Amino acid sequence: MKNIIVILSAITLLSSCSKSLQEEPKNFLSPVNYYKTEADSQAAINGAYSSYYPDQVEYMILEIQADYATGGGSFTSINNIDQVLDAVGVGRTADSWKSLYIMVNRANAVLNRVPEIENMNEDVRSRILAEAHFLRATAYFNLVQNWGAVPLRRTETVDLSNVAIPRSPVDSIYQLIVDDLLIAEKGLPV
């Protein structure tokens, strides 16, 4: 009797799936099913803006090293950030680096995906793309000002295959900044 139950169970399991499973995402967002409408593109550029928060830490990292400013309290070490890289300083620096590269990646996603949206007002598309160019230029300006030669990403990072890229020369980063700002100037309203 036991053998019959095992054999029937095995036959049922093996014969129940006639074709392989194919997942069709219907209830979650992915880059494949997200960029469909003008509202999606507006939400995407809003997401790029939200990744840039010039908070107190970033302000301190960007400005405190200047000769006209001094840090106080827990920000005293930022004056000597190139000499004192303790756990707090490294964490603050890493947070700034991370938020800037999140902004770069989100701006790149908009630049890569919004041109493919059909049935979109061309003026809105142009403005959103110009905003993405401006945000990417802003992020790279802050990155190059703080760290010099940094990895230059012109396309959206969607998997781990191109995460570890070498630094690009400072001149090529500034060229991208200028190119992006010229595009932003043409596409943004006064």
Short mmCIF file of N, CA and C in Angstrom, two decimals:
data_model
loop_
_atom_site.label_atom_id
_atom_site.label_comp_id
_atom_site.label_asym_id
_atom_site.label_seq_id
_atom_site.Cartn_x
_atom_site.Cartn_y
_atom_site.Cartn_z
N MET A 1 0.82 -1.20 0.00
CA MET A 1 0.00 0.00 0.00
C MET A 1 0.86 1.25 0.00
N LYS A 2 1.94 1.21 0.83
CA LYS A 2 2.84 2.36 0.89
C LYS A 2 3.46 2.65 -0.47
N ASN A 3 3.86 1.60 -1.15
CA ASN A 3 4.50 1.76 -2.47
C ASN A 3 3.54 2.37 -3.47
N ILE A 4 2.29 2.00 -3.41
CA ILE A 4 1.30 2.54 -4.35
C ILE A 4 1.11 4.04 -4.11
N ILE A 5 1.06 4.47 -2.86
CA ILE A 5 0.90 5.89 -2.54
C ILE A 5 2.12 6.68 -3.01
N VAL A 6 3.31 6.16 -2.80
CA VAL A 6 4.53 6.83 -3.24
C VAL A 6 4.56 6.94 -4.75
N ILE A 7 4.22 5.86 -5.43
CA ILE A 7 4.24 5.87 -6.91
C ILE A 7 3.19 6.84 -7.44
N LEU A 8 1.99 6.82 -6.88
CA LEU A 8 0.94 7.75 -7.34
C LEU A 8 1.32 9.20 -7.04
N SER A 9 1.94 9.46 -5.91
CA SER A 9 2.38 10.81 -5.58
C SER A 9 3.45 11.29 -6.56
N ALA A 10 4.40 10.43 -6.88
CA ALA A 10 5.47 10.78 -7.81
C ALA A 10 4.91 11.05 -9.20
N ILE A 11 3.98 10.24 -9.65
CA ILE A 11 3.38 10.44 -10.97
C ILE A 11 2.60 11.75 -11.00
N THR A 12 1.87 12.02 -9.93
CA THR A 12 1.09 13.27 -9.86
C THR A 12 2.01 14.49 -9.89
N LEU A 13 3.07 14.45 -9.11
CA LEU A 13 4.00 15.58 -9.07
C LEU A 13 4.71 15.79 -10.40
N LEU A 14 5.14 14.72 -11.02
CA LEU A 14 5.89 14.84 -12.27
C LEU A 14 5.01 15.21 -13.45
N SER A 15 3.76 14.83 -13.42
CA SER A 15 2.91 15.10 -14.57
C SER A 15 2.11 16.39 -14.43
N SER A 16 2.13 17.02 -13.27
CA SER A 16 1.30 18.21 -13.07
C SER A 16 1.86 19.46 -13.73
N CYS A 17 3.15 19.51 -13.93
CA CYS A 17 3.76 20.70 -14.54
C CYS A 17 4.16 20.37 -15.96
N SER A 18 3.38 20.86 -16.90
CA SER A 18 3.69 20.55 -18.30
C SER A 18 4.64 21.56 -18.93
N LYS A 19 4.69 22.78 -18.42
CA LYS A 19 5.63 23.76 -18.95
C LYS A 19 6.29 24.50 -17.79
N SER A 20 7.41 25.11 -18.07
CA SER A 20 8.14 25.80 -17.00
C SER A 20 7.38 27.05 -16.56
N LEU A 21 7.63 27.43 -15.35
CA LEU A 21 6.97 28.61 -14.81
C LEU A 21 7.53 29.88 -15.43
N GLN A 22 6.66 30.78 -15.82
CA GLN A 22 7.08 32.06 -16.34
C GLN A 22 6.39 33.14 -15.52
N GLU A 23 7.20 33.97 -14.92
CA GLU A 23 6.66 35.00 -14.05
C GLU A 23 6.33 36.24 -14.86
N GLU A 24 5.13 36.73 -14.67
CA GLU A 24 4.71 37.99 -15.28
C GLU A 24 4.38 38.95 -14.15
N PRO A 25 5.26 39.92 -13.89
CA PRO A 25 5.01 40.81 -12.74
C PRO A 25 3.75 41.64 -12.96
N LYS A 26 2.87 41.56 -11.97
CA LYS A 26 1.62 42.32 -12.06
C LYS A 26 1.37 43.18 -10.83
N ASN A 27 2.01 42.85 -9.73
CA ASN A 27 1.69 43.57 -8.51
C ASN A 27 2.89 44.23 -7.85
N PHE A 28 4.00 44.39 -8.57
CA PHE A 28 5.13 45.14 -8.04
C PHE A 28 5.79 45.88 -9.17
N LEU A 29 6.53 46.92 -8.80
CA LEU A 29 7.17 47.76 -9.80
C LEU A 29 8.58 47.30 -10.09
N SER A 30 8.91 47.31 -11.35
CA SER A 30 10.28 47.04 -11.78
C SER A 30 10.56 47.98 -12.95
N PRO A 31 11.80 48.19 -13.30
CA PRO A 31 12.08 49.06 -14.44
C PRO A 31 11.39 48.61 -15.73
N VAL A 32 11.14 47.32 -15.84
CA VAL A 32 10.52 46.80 -17.05
C VAL A 32 9.06 47.24 -17.17
N ASN A 33 8.33 47.24 -16.05
CA ASN A 33 6.91 47.55 -16.15
C ASN A 33 6.55 48.92 -15.57
N TYR A 34 7.53 49.72 -15.21
CA TYR A 34 7.22 51.00 -14.57
C TYR A 34 7.10 52.17 -15.54
N TYR A 35 8.06 52.38 -16.36
CA TYR A 35 8.12 53.58 -17.20
C TYR A 35 7.15 53.45 -18.38
N LYS A 36 5.88 53.76 -18.10
CA LYS A 36 4.85 53.63 -19.13
C LYS A 36 4.13 54.95 -19.43
N THR A 37 4.03 55.84 -18.45
CA THR A 37 3.22 57.04 -18.62
C THR A 37 4.01 58.29 -18.24
N GLU A 38 3.43 59.42 -18.56
CA GLU A 38 4.02 60.70 -18.18
C GLU A 38 4.07 60.84 -16.66
N ALA A 39 3.05 60.36 -15.98
CA ALA A 39 3.04 60.40 -14.51
C ALA A 39 4.17 59.55 -13.93
N ASP A 40 4.47 58.42 -14.57
CA ASP A 40 5.59 57.58 -14.13
C ASP A 40 6.91 58.32 -14.25
N SER A 41 7.07 59.04 -15.36
CA SER A 41 8.33 59.78 -15.55
C SER A 41 8.45 60.92 -14.53
N GLN A 42 7.34 61.56 -14.20
CA GLN A 42 7.37 62.62 -13.19
C GLN A 42 7.72 62.04 -11.82
N ALA A 43 7.15 60.90 -11.50
CA ALA A 43 7.47 60.25 -10.22
C ALA A 43 8.94 59.83 -10.19
N ALA A 44 9.47 59.39 -11.32
CA ALA A 44 10.87 58.96 -11.36
C ALA A 44 11.82 60.14 -11.13
N ILE A 45 11.53 61.29 -11.73
CA ILE A 45 12.40 62.45 -11.51
C ILE A 45 12.23 62.96 -10.07
N ASN A 46 11.03 62.85 -9.53
CA ASN A 46 10.85 63.22 -8.11
C ASN A 46 11.69 62.31 -7.22
N GLY A 47 11.78 61.05 -7.57
CA GLY A 47 12.62 60.12 -6.82
C GLY A 47 14.08 60.49 -6.90
N ALA A 48 14.51 60.99 -8.05
CA ALA A 48 15.90 61.44 -8.18
C ALA A 48 16.14 62.65 -7.28
N TYR A 49 15.19 63.57 -7.23
CA TYR A 49 15.33 64.72 -6.33
C TYR A 49 15.37 64.27 -4.87
N SER A 50 14.55 63.29 -4.52
CA SER A 50 14.46 62.89 -3.12
C SER A 50 15.73 62.22 -2.62
N SER A 51 16.55 61.73 -3.52
CA SER A 51 17.80 61.08 -3.09
C SER A 51 18.87 62.11 -2.73
N TYR A 52 18.66 63.35 -3.08
CA TYR A 52 19.62 64.39 -2.76
C TYR A 52 19.08 65.22 -1.62
N TYR A 53 19.69 65.06 -0.48
CA TYR A 53 19.27 65.84 0.67
C TYR A 53 20.49 66.53 1.24
N PRO A 54 20.71 67.79 0.88
CA PRO A 54 21.88 68.49 1.43
C PRO A 54 21.65 68.79 2.90
N ASP A 55 21.79 67.75 3.71
CA ASP A 55 21.56 67.90 5.14
C ASP A 55 22.80 68.45 5.83
N GLN A 56 22.77 68.47 7.13
CA GLN A 56 23.86 69.04 7.90
C GLN A 56 25.16 68.29 7.64
N VAL A 57 25.11 66.98 7.55
CA VAL A 57 26.33 66.19 7.35
C VAL A 57 26.97 66.53 6.01
N GLU A 58 26.15 66.54 4.94
CA GLU A 58 26.72 66.85 3.64
C GLU A 58 27.23 68.29 3.59
N TYR A 59 26.48 69.19 4.21
CA TYR A 59 26.94 70.58 4.27
C TYR A 59 28.30 70.65 4.95
N MET A 60 28.43 69.95 6.06
CA MET A 60 29.69 69.97 6.78
C MET A 60 30.82 69.39 5.94
N ILE A 61 30.55 68.27 5.27
CA ILE A 61 31.60 67.64 4.47
C ILE A 61 32.00 68.55 3.31
N LEU A 62 31.01 69.22 2.70
CA LEU A 62 31.31 70.06 1.55
C LEU A 62 31.92 71.40 1.93
N GLU A 63 31.51 71.97 3.05
CA GLU A 63 31.89 73.33 3.37
C GLU A 63 32.89 73.50 4.51
N ILE A 64 32.88 72.61 5.47
CA ILE A 64 33.70 72.80 6.66
C ILE A 64 35.19 72.80 6.35
N GLN A 65 35.60 72.18 5.27
CA GLN A 65 37.02 72.16 4.96
C GLN A 65 37.53 73.51 4.44
N ALA A 66 36.61 74.41 4.16
CA ALA A 66 37.02 75.73 3.69
C ALA A 66 37.70 76.51 4.81
N ASP A 67 38.50 77.49 4.43
CA ASP A 67 39.24 78.23 5.45
C ASP A 67 38.37 79.22 6.23
N TYR A 68 37.15 79.45 5.80
CA TYR A 68 36.29 80.40 6.49
C TYR A 68 35.34 79.72 7.48
N ALA A 69 35.40 78.40 7.61
CA ALA A 69 34.46 77.70 8.46
C ALA A 69 35.20 76.75 9.40
N THR A 70 34.63 76.56 10.56
CA THR A 70 35.20 75.60 11.50
C THR A 70 34.09 74.73 12.06
N GLY A 71 34.40 73.48 12.29
CA GLY A 71 33.43 72.56 12.85
C GLY A 71 33.42 72.64 14.36
N GLY A 72 32.32 72.31 14.93
CA GLY A 72 32.21 72.30 16.38
C GLY A 72 31.49 71.06 16.85
N GLY A 73 31.61 70.75 18.11
CA GLY A 73 30.94 69.58 18.65
C GLY A 73 31.42 68.31 17.99
N SER A 74 30.49 67.47 17.55
CA SER A 74 30.88 66.21 16.92
C SER A 74 31.40 66.41 15.50
N PHE A 75 31.30 67.64 14.97
CA PHE A 75 31.78 67.92 13.62
C PHE A 75 33.19 68.51 13.61
N THR A 76 33.85 68.58 14.75
CA THR A 76 35.19 69.13 14.82
C THR A 76 36.15 68.36 13.92
N SER A 77 36.03 67.05 13.90
CA SER A 77 36.96 66.24 13.11
C SER A 77 36.80 66.45 11.61
N ILE A 78 35.69 67.00 11.17
CA ILE A 78 35.51 67.21 9.74
C ILE A 78 36.49 68.26 9.23
N ASN A 79 36.92 69.18 10.07
CA ASN A 79 37.95 70.13 9.65
C ASN A 79 39.20 69.41 9.16
N ASN A 80 39.50 68.28 9.77
CA ASN A 80 40.69 67.51 9.44
C ASN A 80 40.31 66.18 8.81
N ILE A 81 39.29 66.17 7.96
CA ILE A 81 38.78 64.91 7.44
C ILE A 81 39.82 64.16 6.62
N ASP A 82 40.75 64.89 6.04
CA ASP A 82 41.78 64.20 5.27
C ASP A 82 42.83 63.58 6.19
N GLN A 83 42.83 63.96 7.46
CA GLN A 83 43.80 63.42 8.41
C GLN A 83 43.15 62.49 9.44
N VAL A 84 41.93 62.76 9.82
CA VAL A 84 41.26 61.98 10.86
C VAL A 84 40.08 61.24 10.23
N LEU A 85 40.29 59.99 9.90
CA LEU A 85 39.19 59.19 9.36
C LEU A 85 38.83 58.11 10.38
N ASP A 86 38.13 58.54 11.42
CA ASP A 86 37.66 57.59 12.41
C ASP A 86 36.33 57.01 11.94
N ALA A 87 35.71 56.19 12.75
CA ALA A 87 34.46 55.54 12.36
C ALA A 87 33.36 56.54 12.04
N VAL A 88 33.30 57.63 12.80
CA VAL A 88 32.26 58.64 12.57
C VAL A 88 32.51 59.35 11.24
N GLY A 89 33.76 59.76 11.01
CA GLY A 89 34.09 60.47 9.77
C GLY A 89 33.88 59.60 8.55
N VAL A 90 34.29 58.34 8.63
CA VAL A 90 34.11 57.43 7.50
C VAL A 90 32.63 57.21 7.24
N GLY A 91 31.84 57.04 8.29
CA GLY A 91 30.40 56.85 8.11
C GLY A 91 29.73 58.05 7.46
N ARG A 92 30.09 59.24 7.91
CA ARG A 92 29.51 60.45 7.32
C ARG A 92 29.92 60.60 5.86
N THR A 93 31.17 60.31 5.58
CA THR A 93 31.65 60.40 4.20
C THR A 93 30.96 59.37 3.32
N ALA A 94 30.82 58.16 3.82
CA ALA A 94 30.17 57.10 3.06
C ALA A 94 28.71 57.44 2.77
N ASP A 95 28.02 58.04 3.73
CA ASP A 95 26.63 58.44 3.53
C ASP A 95 26.52 59.48 2.42
N SER A 96 27.43 60.44 2.42
CA SER A 96 27.42 61.47 1.39
C SER A 96 27.69 60.86 0.02
N TRP A 97 28.71 60.01 -0.05
CA TRP A 97 29.06 59.32 -1.31
C TRP A 97 27.86 58.52 -1.82
N LYS A 98 27.24 57.78 -0.91
CA LYS A 98 26.12 56.92 -1.29
C LYS A 98 24.94 57.73 -1.81
N SER A 99 24.59 58.81 -1.12
CA SER A 99 23.43 59.59 -1.56
C SER A 99 23.68 60.25 -2.91
N LEU A 100 24.92 60.66 -3.16
CA LEU A 100 25.23 61.26 -4.46
C LEU A 100 25.16 60.23 -5.58
N TYR A 101 25.66 59.02 -5.33
CA TYR A 101 25.58 57.99 -6.38
C TYR A 101 24.17 57.44 -6.55
N ILE A 102 23.35 57.48 -5.51
CA ILE A 102 21.94 57.13 -5.70
C ILE A 102 21.29 58.14 -6.62
N MET A 103 21.60 59.43 -6.42
CA MET A 103 21.06 60.46 -7.30
C MET A 103 21.54 60.27 -8.73
N VAL A 104 22.81 59.95 -8.91
CA VAL A 104 23.34 59.69 -10.26
C VAL A 104 22.58 58.54 -10.90
N ASN A 105 22.40 57.44 -10.16
CA ASN A 105 21.73 56.27 -10.74
C ASN A 105 20.27 56.56 -11.08
N ARG A 106 19.59 57.29 -10.22
CA ARG A 106 18.19 57.62 -10.50
C ARG A 106 18.08 58.58 -11.68
N ALA A 107 18.99 59.54 -11.77
CA ALA A 107 18.98 60.44 -12.93
C ALA A 107 19.29 59.65 -14.20
N ASN A 108 20.24 58.73 -14.14
CA ASN A 108 20.55 57.89 -15.30
C ASN A 108 19.36 57.03 -15.70
N ALA A 109 18.61 56.53 -14.71
CA ALA A 109 17.42 55.74 -15.03
C ALA A 109 16.41 56.58 -15.80
N VAL A 110 16.21 57.81 -15.37
CA VAL A 110 15.30 58.71 -16.08
C VAL A 110 15.82 58.96 -17.49
N LEU A 111 17.11 59.24 -17.62
CA LEU A 111 17.69 59.52 -18.94
C LEU A 111 17.64 58.31 -19.87
N ASN A 112 17.75 57.12 -19.32
CA ASN A 112 17.72 55.91 -20.14
C ASN A 112 16.31 55.46 -20.49
N ARG A 113 15.35 55.70 -19.61
CA ARG A 113 14.03 55.09 -19.77
C ARG A 113 12.93 56.04 -20.24
N VAL A 114 13.01 57.31 -19.88
CA VAL A 114 11.94 58.25 -20.26
C VAL A 114 11.85 58.46 -21.78
N PRO A 115 12.95 58.50 -22.52
CA PRO A 115 12.81 58.65 -23.98
C PRO A 115 12.00 57.54 -24.65
N GLU A 116 11.89 56.39 -24.02
CA GLU A 116 11.17 55.26 -24.61
C GLU A 116 9.66 55.29 -24.33
N ILE A 117 9.22 56.21 -23.48
CA ILE A 117 7.79 56.27 -23.14
C ILE A 117 7.01 56.81 -24.34
N GLU A 118 5.98 56.08 -24.71
CA GLU A 118 5.12 56.52 -25.82
C GLU A 118 4.00 57.40 -25.27
N ASN A 119 3.37 58.17 -26.13
CA ASN A 119 2.23 59.02 -25.76
C ASN A 119 2.55 59.95 -24.60
N MET A 120 3.64 60.68 -24.75
CA MET A 120 4.03 61.62 -23.70
C MET A 120 4.20 62.99 -24.33
N ASN A 121 3.76 64.01 -23.63
CA ASN A 121 3.92 65.38 -24.10
C ASN A 121 5.42 65.67 -24.24
N GLU A 122 5.83 66.14 -25.40
CA GLU A 122 7.26 66.35 -25.68
C GLU A 122 7.87 67.46 -24.83
N ASP A 123 7.08 68.48 -24.50
CA ASP A 123 7.60 69.54 -23.62
C ASP A 123 7.88 69.00 -22.22
N VAL A 124 6.99 68.16 -21.73
CA VAL A 124 7.19 67.56 -20.41
C VAL A 124 8.39 66.63 -20.44
N ARG A 125 8.50 65.83 -21.50
CA ARG A 125 9.64 64.92 -21.64
C ARG A 125 10.95 65.70 -21.64
N SER A 126 11.00 66.77 -22.40
CA SER A 126 12.21 67.59 -22.49
C SER A 126 12.57 68.19 -21.13
N ARG A 127 11.57 68.67 -20.41
CA ARG A 127 11.83 69.26 -19.09
C ARG A 127 12.33 68.21 -18.11
N ILE A 128 11.70 67.04 -18.10
CA ILE A 128 12.11 65.99 -17.17
C ILE A 128 13.52 65.51 -17.49
N LEU A 129 13.85 65.36 -18.76
CA LEU A 129 15.21 64.95 -19.13
C LEU A 129 16.22 66.03 -18.76
N ALA A 130 15.85 67.30 -18.93
CA ALA A 130 16.75 68.39 -18.55
C ALA A 130 16.97 68.40 -17.04
N GLU A 131 15.92 68.13 -16.27
CA GLU A 131 16.07 68.05 -14.82
C GLU A 131 17.02 66.91 -14.44
N ALA A 132 16.90 65.78 -15.11
CA ALA A 132 17.77 64.64 -14.83
C ALA A 132 19.23 64.98 -15.15
N HIS A 133 19.45 65.68 -16.26
CA HIS A 133 20.82 66.11 -16.59
C HIS A 133 21.35 67.06 -15.52
N PHE A 134 20.51 67.97 -15.04
CA PHE A 134 20.94 68.90 -14.00
C PHE A 134 21.30 68.16 -12.71
N LEU A 135 20.45 67.22 -12.31
CA LEU A 135 20.72 66.48 -11.08
C LEU A 135 22.00 65.65 -11.18
N ARG A 136 22.22 65.04 -12.34
CA ARG A 136 23.45 64.26 -12.51
C ARG A 136 24.66 65.17 -12.47
N ALA A 137 24.58 66.33 -13.09
CA ALA A 137 25.69 67.28 -13.06
C ALA A 137 25.95 67.76 -11.64
N THR A 138 24.90 68.03 -10.88
CA THR A 138 25.05 68.47 -9.50
C THR A 138 25.74 67.41 -8.66
N ALA A 139 25.31 66.17 -8.82
CA ALA A 139 25.92 65.07 -8.05
C ALA A 139 27.39 64.91 -8.42
N TYR A 140 27.70 64.92 -9.71
CA TYR A 140 29.10 64.75 -10.10
C TYR A 140 29.96 65.94 -9.70
N PHE A 141 29.39 67.13 -9.68
CA PHE A 141 30.16 68.28 -9.23
C PHE A 141 30.56 68.10 -7.76
N ASN A 142 29.60 67.69 -6.93
CA ASN A 142 29.92 67.45 -5.52
C ASN A 142 30.89 66.29 -5.36
N LEU A 143 30.73 65.25 -6.14
CA LEU A 143 31.65 64.11 -6.05
C LEU A 143 33.07 64.50 -6.43
N VAL A 144 33.23 65.20 -7.55
CA VAL A 144 34.58 65.55 -8.02
C VAL A 144 35.21 66.61 -7.13
N GLN A 145 34.42 67.48 -6.54
CA GLN A 145 34.96 68.47 -5.63
C GLN A 145 35.52 67.83 -4.36
N ASN A 146 34.88 66.76 -3.92
CA ASN A 146 35.30 66.10 -2.68
C ASN A 146 36.31 65.00 -2.89
N TRP A 147 36.18 64.24 -3.97
CA TRP A 147 37.01 63.05 -4.11
C TRP A 147 37.85 63.03 -5.38
N GLY A 148 37.80 64.06 -6.19
CA GLY A 148 38.61 64.08 -7.40
C GLY A 148 38.11 63.08 -8.42
N ALA A 149 39.01 62.23 -8.90
CA ALA A 149 38.64 61.22 -9.89
C ALA A 149 37.73 60.19 -9.23
N VAL A 150 36.53 60.04 -9.76
CA VAL A 150 35.55 59.09 -9.23
C VAL A 150 35.02 58.25 -10.41
N PRO A 151 34.37 57.13 -10.12
CA PRO A 151 33.76 56.35 -11.20
C PRO A 151 32.68 57.17 -11.91
N LEU A 152 32.71 57.15 -13.22
CA LEU A 152 31.76 57.92 -14.03
C LEU A 152 30.74 56.97 -14.64
N ARG A 153 29.50 57.16 -14.26
CA ARG A 153 28.41 56.30 -14.75
C ARG A 153 27.47 57.13 -15.61
N ARG A 154 27.33 56.72 -16.84
CA ARG A 154 26.44 57.42 -17.78
C ARG A 154 25.15 56.66 -18.03
N THR A 155 25.08 55.44 -17.52
CA THR A 155 23.87 54.63 -17.69
C THR A 155 23.44 54.09 -16.34
N GLU A 156 22.21 53.69 -16.28
CA GLU A 156 21.64 53.15 -15.04
C GLU A 156 22.32 51.83 -14.67
N THR A 157 22.61 51.66 -13.41
CA THR A 157 23.14 50.40 -12.92
C THR A 157 21.96 49.53 -12.52
N VAL A 158 21.81 48.39 -13.22
CA VAL A 158 20.66 47.53 -12.97
C VAL A 158 21.05 46.17 -12.39
N ASP A 159 22.33 45.84 -12.43
CA ASP A 159 22.79 44.58 -11.83
C ASP A 159 24.22 44.75 -11.36
N LEU A 160 24.80 43.70 -10.86
CA LEU A 160 26.12 43.78 -10.27
C LEU A 160 27.26 43.64 -11.27
N SER A 161 26.95 43.47 -12.55
CA SER A 161 28.00 43.23 -13.53
C SER A 161 28.89 44.44 -13.79
N ASN A 162 28.38 45.64 -13.57
CA ASN A 162 29.21 46.83 -13.83
C ASN A 162 29.33 47.74 -12.61
N VAL A 163 29.29 47.14 -11.44
CA VAL A 163 29.40 47.95 -10.23
C VAL A 163 30.83 48.42 -10.01
N ALA A 164 31.78 47.54 -10.15
CA ALA A 164 33.18 47.88 -9.89
C ALA A 164 33.83 48.41 -11.17
N ILE A 165 33.71 49.72 -11.36
CA ILE A 165 34.36 50.34 -12.51
C ILE A 165 35.46 51.26 -12.00
N PRO A 166 36.49 51.47 -12.82
CA PRO A 166 37.60 52.32 -12.36
C PRO A 166 37.20 53.80 -12.33
N ARG A 167 38.03 54.56 -11.67
CA ARG A 167 37.83 56.01 -11.64
C ARG A 167 38.07 56.59 -13.03
N SER A 168 37.39 57.67 -13.31
CA SER A 168 37.59 58.39 -14.57
C SER A 168 38.41 59.64 -14.28
N PRO A 169 39.15 60.10 -15.27
CA PRO A 169 39.92 61.33 -15.06
C PRO A 169 39.01 62.51 -14.73
N VAL A 170 39.52 63.41 -13.92
CA VAL A 170 38.74 64.58 -13.49
C VAL A 170 38.26 65.39 -14.70
N ASP A 171 39.10 65.52 -15.73
CA ASP A 171 38.70 66.29 -16.92
C ASP A 171 37.46 65.71 -17.58
N SER A 172 37.36 64.38 -17.67
CA SER A 172 36.19 63.79 -18.32
C SER A 172 34.94 63.96 -17.44
N ILE A 173 35.12 64.00 -16.13
CA ILE A 173 33.98 64.23 -15.25
C ILE A 173 33.48 65.66 -15.41
N TYR A 174 34.41 66.61 -15.44
CA TYR A 174 34.00 68.00 -15.66
C TYR A 174 33.37 68.19 -17.03
N GLN A 175 33.82 67.45 -18.04
CA GLN A 175 33.22 67.55 -19.37
C GLN A 175 31.78 67.06 -19.33
N LEU A 176 31.51 65.97 -18.61
CA LEU A 176 30.14 65.49 -18.47
C LEU A 176 29.29 66.53 -17.74
N ILE A 177 29.85 67.13 -16.71
CA ILE A 177 29.11 68.16 -15.95
C ILE A 177 28.72 69.31 -16.87
N VAL A 178 29.68 69.80 -17.65
CA VAL A 178 29.40 70.91 -18.57
C VAL A 178 28.36 70.49 -19.61
N ASP A 179 28.53 69.31 -20.21
CA ASP A 179 27.57 68.83 -21.21
C ASP A 179 26.17 68.71 -20.63
N ASP A 180 26.07 68.14 -19.42
CA ASP A 180 24.77 68.00 -18.78
C ASP A 180 24.14 69.35 -18.47
N LEU A 181 24.93 70.29 -18.00
CA LEU A 181 24.39 71.61 -17.68
C LEU A 181 23.95 72.37 -18.92
N LEU A 182 24.64 72.20 -20.03
CA LEU A 182 24.22 72.84 -21.28
C LEU A 182 22.88 72.27 -21.75
N ILE A 183 22.70 70.96 -21.62
CA ILE A 183 21.43 70.34 -21.98
C ILE A 183 20.34 70.82 -21.02
N ALA A 184 20.65 70.89 -19.74
CA ALA A 184 19.67 71.35 -18.76
C ALA A 184 19.26 72.79 -19.03
N GLU A 185 20.22 73.62 -19.40
CA GLU A 185 19.92 75.03 -19.68
C GLU A 185 18.93 75.16 -20.83
N LYS A 186 19.08 74.34 -21.85
CA LYS A 186 18.18 74.40 -23.01
C LYS A 186 16.78 73.89 -22.69
N GLY A 187 16.70 72.89 -21.80
CA GLY A 187 15.42 72.24 -21.58
C GLY A 187 14.61 72.72 -20.40
N LEU A 188 15.23 73.53 -19.53
CA LEU A 188 14.52 73.98 -18.34
C LEU A 188 13.93 75.38 -18.55
N PRO A 189 12.77 75.62 -17.94
CA PRO A 189 12.21 76.97 -18.02
C PRO A 189 13.01 77.93 -17.17
N VAL A 190 12.85 79.21 -17.45
CA VAL A 190 13.58 80.23 -16.70
C VAL A 190 13.19 80.17 -15.25
#
